[in-house]
Short mmCIF file of C-alpha atoms in Angstrom, two decimals:
data_model
loop_
_atom_site.label_atom_id
_atom_site.label_comp_id
_atom_site.label_asym_id
_atom_site.label_seq_id
_atom_site.Cartn_x
_atom_site.Cartn_y
_atom_site.Cartn_z
CA UNK A 4 33.30 52.50 -51.15
CA UNK A 5 31.88 49.34 -52.71
CA UNK A 6 28.69 48.00 -51.19
CA UNK A 7 27.89 44.49 -50.04
CA UNK A 8 28.35 42.07 -52.92
CA UNK A 9 26.52 38.78 -53.14
CA UNK A 10 27.19 36.13 -55.75
CA UNK A 11 25.61 34.63 -57.65
CA UNK A 12 22.45 36.72 -58.18
CA UNK A 13 20.40 33.74 -59.31
CA UNK A 14 20.81 30.03 -58.81
CA UNK A 15 18.76 27.02 -59.86
CA UNK A 16 19.34 23.68 -58.17
CA UNK A 17 17.53 20.39 -57.84
CA UNK A 18 16.44 18.64 -54.67
CA UNK A 19 19.22 16.83 -52.87
CA UNK A 20 22.01 19.01 -54.23
CA UNK A 21 24.05 21.40 -52.16
CA UNK A 22 24.75 25.07 -52.77
CA UNK A 23 27.24 27.69 -51.62
CA UNK A 24 26.44 31.39 -51.59
CA UNK A 25 29.06 34.10 -51.21
CA UNK A 26 29.00 37.52 -49.56
CA UNK A 27 31.69 40.21 -49.59
CA UNK A 28 31.01 42.87 -46.95
CA UNK A 29 31.84 46.54 -47.10
CA UNK A 30 35.54 47.12 -46.54
CA UNK A 31 36.25 47.43 -42.81
CA UNK A 32 33.05 45.68 -41.73
CA UNK A 33 33.65 42.65 -39.58
CA UNK A 34 30.10 41.51 -38.85
CA UNK A 35 28.23 39.58 -41.53
CA UNK A 36 24.73 38.22 -41.09
CA UNK A 37 22.49 36.14 -43.33
CA UNK A 38 18.73 36.19 -43.78
CA UNK A 39 16.27 34.05 -45.68
CA UNK A 40 13.31 35.83 -47.28
CA UNK A 41 10.23 33.94 -48.49
CA UNK A 42 6.69 35.15 -49.25
CA UNK A 43 5.27 32.89 -46.55
CA UNK A 44 7.75 33.25 -43.71
CA UNK A 45 9.07 36.72 -44.43
CA UNK A 46 12.60 37.60 -43.34
CA UNK A 47 14.22 35.12 -41.01
CA UNK A 48 17.65 35.34 -39.44
CA UNK A 49 20.05 32.52 -40.26
CA UNK A 50 23.33 33.38 -38.52
CA UNK A 51 25.86 36.10 -37.82
CA UNK A 52 29.63 35.97 -38.00
CA UNK A 53 32.22 38.29 -36.52
CA UNK A 54 35.96 37.81 -36.86
CA UNK A 55 35.49 34.30 -38.23
CA UNK A 56 33.32 33.23 -35.25
CA UNK A 57 29.61 32.51 -35.30
CA UNK A 58 28.03 34.73 -32.65
CA UNK A 59 24.34 34.23 -33.30
CA UNK A 60 22.29 31.49 -34.88
CA UNK A 61 18.66 31.36 -35.94
CA UNK A 62 16.26 28.41 -35.87
CA UNK A 63 17.29 26.59 -39.01
CA UNK A 64 18.25 22.94 -39.43
CA UNK A 65 21.87 21.86 -39.51
CA UNK A 66 21.73 21.66 -43.30
CA UNK A 67 22.31 25.41 -43.21
CA UNK A 68 25.85 26.35 -42.31
CA UNK A 69 28.19 29.21 -42.81
CA UNK A 70 31.67 30.45 -42.30
CA UNK A 71 33.67 33.65 -42.40
CA UNK A 72 37.18 34.12 -43.67
CA UNK A 73 39.96 36.30 -42.31
CA UNK A 74 39.10 39.04 -44.85
CA UNK A 75 35.50 39.05 -43.47
CA UNK A 76 34.05 37.50 -46.63
CA UNK A 77 31.41 34.97 -45.76
CA UNK A 78 29.85 31.93 -47.35
CA UNK A 79 26.73 30.03 -46.49
CA UNK A 80 26.11 26.47 -47.51
CA UNK A 81 22.89 24.53 -47.77
CA UNK A 82 23.20 20.79 -48.12
CA UNK A 83 20.57 18.30 -49.27
CA UNK A 84 18.37 21.00 -50.76
CA UNK A 85 14.61 20.82 -50.29
CA UNK A 86 11.88 22.56 -52.28
CA UNK A 87 11.19 24.77 -49.25
CA UNK A 88 14.69 26.20 -49.42
CA UNK A 89 13.68 28.24 -52.46
CA UNK A 90 14.09 31.82 -51.27
CA UNK A 91 15.95 35.07 -51.54
CA UNK A 92 19.05 34.90 -49.35
CA UNK A 93 20.24 38.27 -48.12
CA UNK A 94 23.58 39.08 -46.61
CA UNK A 95 24.19 42.17 -44.48
CA UNK A 96 27.29 43.69 -42.99
CA UNK A 97 28.11 46.18 -40.26
CA UNK A 98 31.23 47.34 -38.50
CA UNK A 99 30.76 45.30 -35.33
CA UNK A 100 27.16 44.08 -35.16
CA UNK A 101 26.17 46.48 -32.39
CA UNK A 102 22.51 47.00 -31.55
CA UNK A 103 22.60 50.59 -32.74
CA UNK A 104 24.34 49.88 -36.00
CA UNK A 105 22.83 50.23 -39.43
CA UNK A 106 23.04 47.10 -41.54
CA UNK A 107 24.13 47.34 -45.16
CA UNK A 108 22.48 44.73 -47.31
CA UNK A 109 23.44 43.10 -50.58
CA UNK A 110 20.97 42.55 -53.40
CA UNK A 111 20.59 38.90 -52.49
CA UNK A 112 20.87 35.54 -54.15
CA UNK A 113 17.60 34.15 -55.50
CA UNK A 114 17.73 30.38 -55.06
CA UNK A 115 15.22 28.17 -56.84
CA UNK A 116 15.07 24.49 -55.94
CA UNK A 117 13.34 22.27 -58.49
CA UNK B 23 11.54 36.48 -27.40
CA UNK B 24 11.11 39.71 -29.26
CA UNK B 25 8.26 39.93 -31.77
CA UNK B 26 7.49 42.59 -34.35
CA UNK B 27 4.06 42.99 -35.93
CA UNK B 28 3.03 45.00 -38.96
CA UNK B 29 -0.72 44.78 -39.39
CA UNK B 30 -1.00 46.46 -42.80
CA UNK B 31 0.01 44.08 -45.61
CA UNK B 32 -0.56 46.74 -48.28
CA UNK B 33 -1.03 50.50 -48.39
CA UNK B 34 -1.38 52.97 -51.21
CA UNK B 35 -1.06 56.74 -51.35
CA UNK B 36 -1.19 59.48 -53.93
CA UNK B 37 1.96 61.32 -54.81
CA UNK B 38 2.61 64.31 -52.50
CA UNK B 39 0.29 62.99 -49.79
CA UNK B 40 1.17 61.64 -46.35
CA UNK B 41 0.97 58.01 -45.27
CA UNK B 42 1.60 56.25 -41.95
CA UNK B 43 2.77 52.66 -41.61
CA UNK B 44 2.15 50.88 -38.31
CA UNK B 45 4.40 48.63 -36.26
CA UNK B 46 4.08 47.16 -32.80
CA UNK B 47 6.65 45.10 -30.97
CA UNK B 48 7.14 43.17 -27.80
CA UNK B 49 10.28 43.10 -25.69
CA UNK B 50 11.34 42.87 -22.08
CA UNK B 51 14.37 45.07 -22.68
CA UNK B 52 14.39 48.65 -21.48
CA UNK B 53 17.09 50.06 -23.70
CA UNK B 54 16.92 49.18 -27.37
CA UNK B 55 16.80 50.48 -30.91
CA UNK B 56 14.18 50.23 -33.60
CA UNK B 57 14.61 50.52 -37.34
CA UNK B 58 12.58 50.96 -40.49
CA UNK B 59 14.05 49.47 -43.66
CA UNK B 60 12.68 49.70 -47.19
CA UNK B 61 13.07 47.10 -49.92
CA UNK B 62 12.42 48.47 -53.41
CA UNK B 63 11.97 46.19 -56.44
CA UNK B 64 15.78 46.01 -56.73
CA UNK B 65 15.56 43.82 -53.56
CA UNK B 66 18.31 45.70 -51.72
CA UNK B 67 17.24 46.63 -48.19
CA UNK B 68 17.98 50.23 -47.26
CA UNK B 69 17.78 51.83 -43.82
CA UNK B 70 15.11 54.53 -43.66
CA UNK B 71 15.26 55.67 -40.05
CA UNK B 72 16.43 54.61 -36.59
CA UNK B 73 14.99 55.33 -33.13
CA UNK B 74 16.72 54.97 -29.78
CA UNK B 75 14.25 53.82 -27.12
CA UNK B 76 15.66 55.93 -24.32
CA UNK B 77 15.22 59.12 -26.34
CA UNK B 78 11.91 60.90 -25.90
CA UNK B 79 12.23 62.78 -29.16
CA UNK B 80 10.90 61.09 -32.27
CA UNK B 81 13.49 60.55 -35.01
CA UNK B 82 13.19 62.39 -38.32
CA UNK B 83 15.05 62.03 -41.60
CA UNK B 84 13.90 64.52 -44.21
CA UNK B 85 10.39 63.39 -45.27
CA UNK B 86 10.44 60.40 -42.93
CA UNK B 87 9.54 60.57 -39.26
CA UNK B 88 8.45 58.15 -36.57
CA UNK B 89 5.83 58.22 -33.85
CA UNK B 90 7.47 56.22 -31.09
CA UNK B 91 5.31 55.36 -28.08
CA UNK B 92 7.40 53.26 -25.72
CA UNK B 93 4.67 52.41 -23.22
CA UNK B 94 2.40 51.19 -26.00
CA UNK B 95 5.33 49.51 -27.80
CA UNK B 96 4.36 51.22 -31.00
CA UNK B 97 6.72 52.50 -33.69
CA UNK B 98 4.94 53.94 -36.74
CA UNK B 99 6.57 55.48 -39.80
CA UNK B 100 5.18 58.63 -41.39
CA UNK B 101 6.13 59.51 -44.94
CA UNK B 102 5.32 63.07 -45.93
CA UNK B 103 5.14 64.41 -49.50
CA UNK B 104 5.19 60.85 -50.87
CA UNK B 105 7.20 60.32 -54.05
CA UNK B 106 7.03 57.61 -56.70
CA UNK B 107 10.45 56.41 -55.56
CA UNK B 108 8.98 55.60 -52.14
CA UNK B 109 7.19 52.61 -53.67
CA UNK B 110 8.70 49.64 -51.85
CA UNK B 111 8.13 47.11 -49.13
CA UNK B 112 8.76 48.58 -45.68
CA UNK B 113 9.94 46.54 -42.74
CA UNK B 114 10.02 47.42 -39.09
CA UNK B 115 13.00 45.74 -37.40
CA UNK B 116 14.29 45.12 -33.90
CA UNK B 117 17.85 44.04 -33.09
CA UNK B 118 18.20 41.30 -30.50
CA UNK B 119 20.96 39.09 -29.26
CA UNK B 120 19.07 35.81 -29.68
CA UNK B 121 20.84 34.46 -26.61
CA UNK B 122 24.15 35.02 -28.34
CA UNK B 123 26.92 37.46 -27.66
CA UNK B 124 25.95 40.34 -29.90
CA UNK B 125 23.03 42.21 -31.36
CA UNK B 126 23.67 41.18 -34.92
CA UNK B 127 20.24 39.59 -35.32
CA UNK B 128 17.37 41.66 -36.63
CA UNK B 129 13.81 40.50 -36.06
CA UNK B 130 11.66 41.85 -38.87
CA UNK B 131 7.95 42.46 -39.13
CA UNK B 132 6.00 40.90 -41.97
CA UNK B 133 6.36 44.01 -44.12
CA UNK B 134 3.99 46.53 -45.67
CA UNK B 135 3.89 46.98 -49.43
CA UNK B 136 3.54 50.69 -50.14
CA UNK B 137 2.49 51.86 -53.58
CA UNK B 138 2.68 55.55 -54.47
CA UNK B 139 0.36 56.50 -57.33
CA UNK B 140 0.97 59.49 -59.63
#
């Protein structure tokens, strides 16, 4: 079974641009969540999608958005990039997002904003 | 709101020795789960072990075990017979529903960098 796939692995953008990151979950998994990891703030939850609906949202500005498609693949978008958006963005999937479920993580997208 | 605290930014251990990583948390829930994840240099987070709060027995997975003390809200990870491949950043994590409709949000501690020396 293929793992969680995130593309691209690395991305360099300039301030003011927008970016779209992609995540393909493990086959059969319907819950996809996104996390931002920075040295200063650590791992912070962005949002979670299940069956194309956002079920949970973290404390990030509206510039951060996401969506999930009918095949459970998910994308997150960051508009009007700021220097502080430079981070490793991790995607994780699980069958249904239950509290006892193990999350399977991708290897992340490293975003650098110049 | 749930909080998770790891007070040891870095730890080191010699190969084959035992090391314990600390984690404390705060929650008003009575039934919950706790997790330890590791993040090696490859960056991919991997589940190490899971504990159910209503179970008295501490979870074990091969060389990994936890010391779960519910009253003290403490959840430490013990790694026995440390191996070079255990070198990674370790995160304690707590699933919460963030006011939403599921438990798909994990609150992570700040992480502990563990280095295993030969």
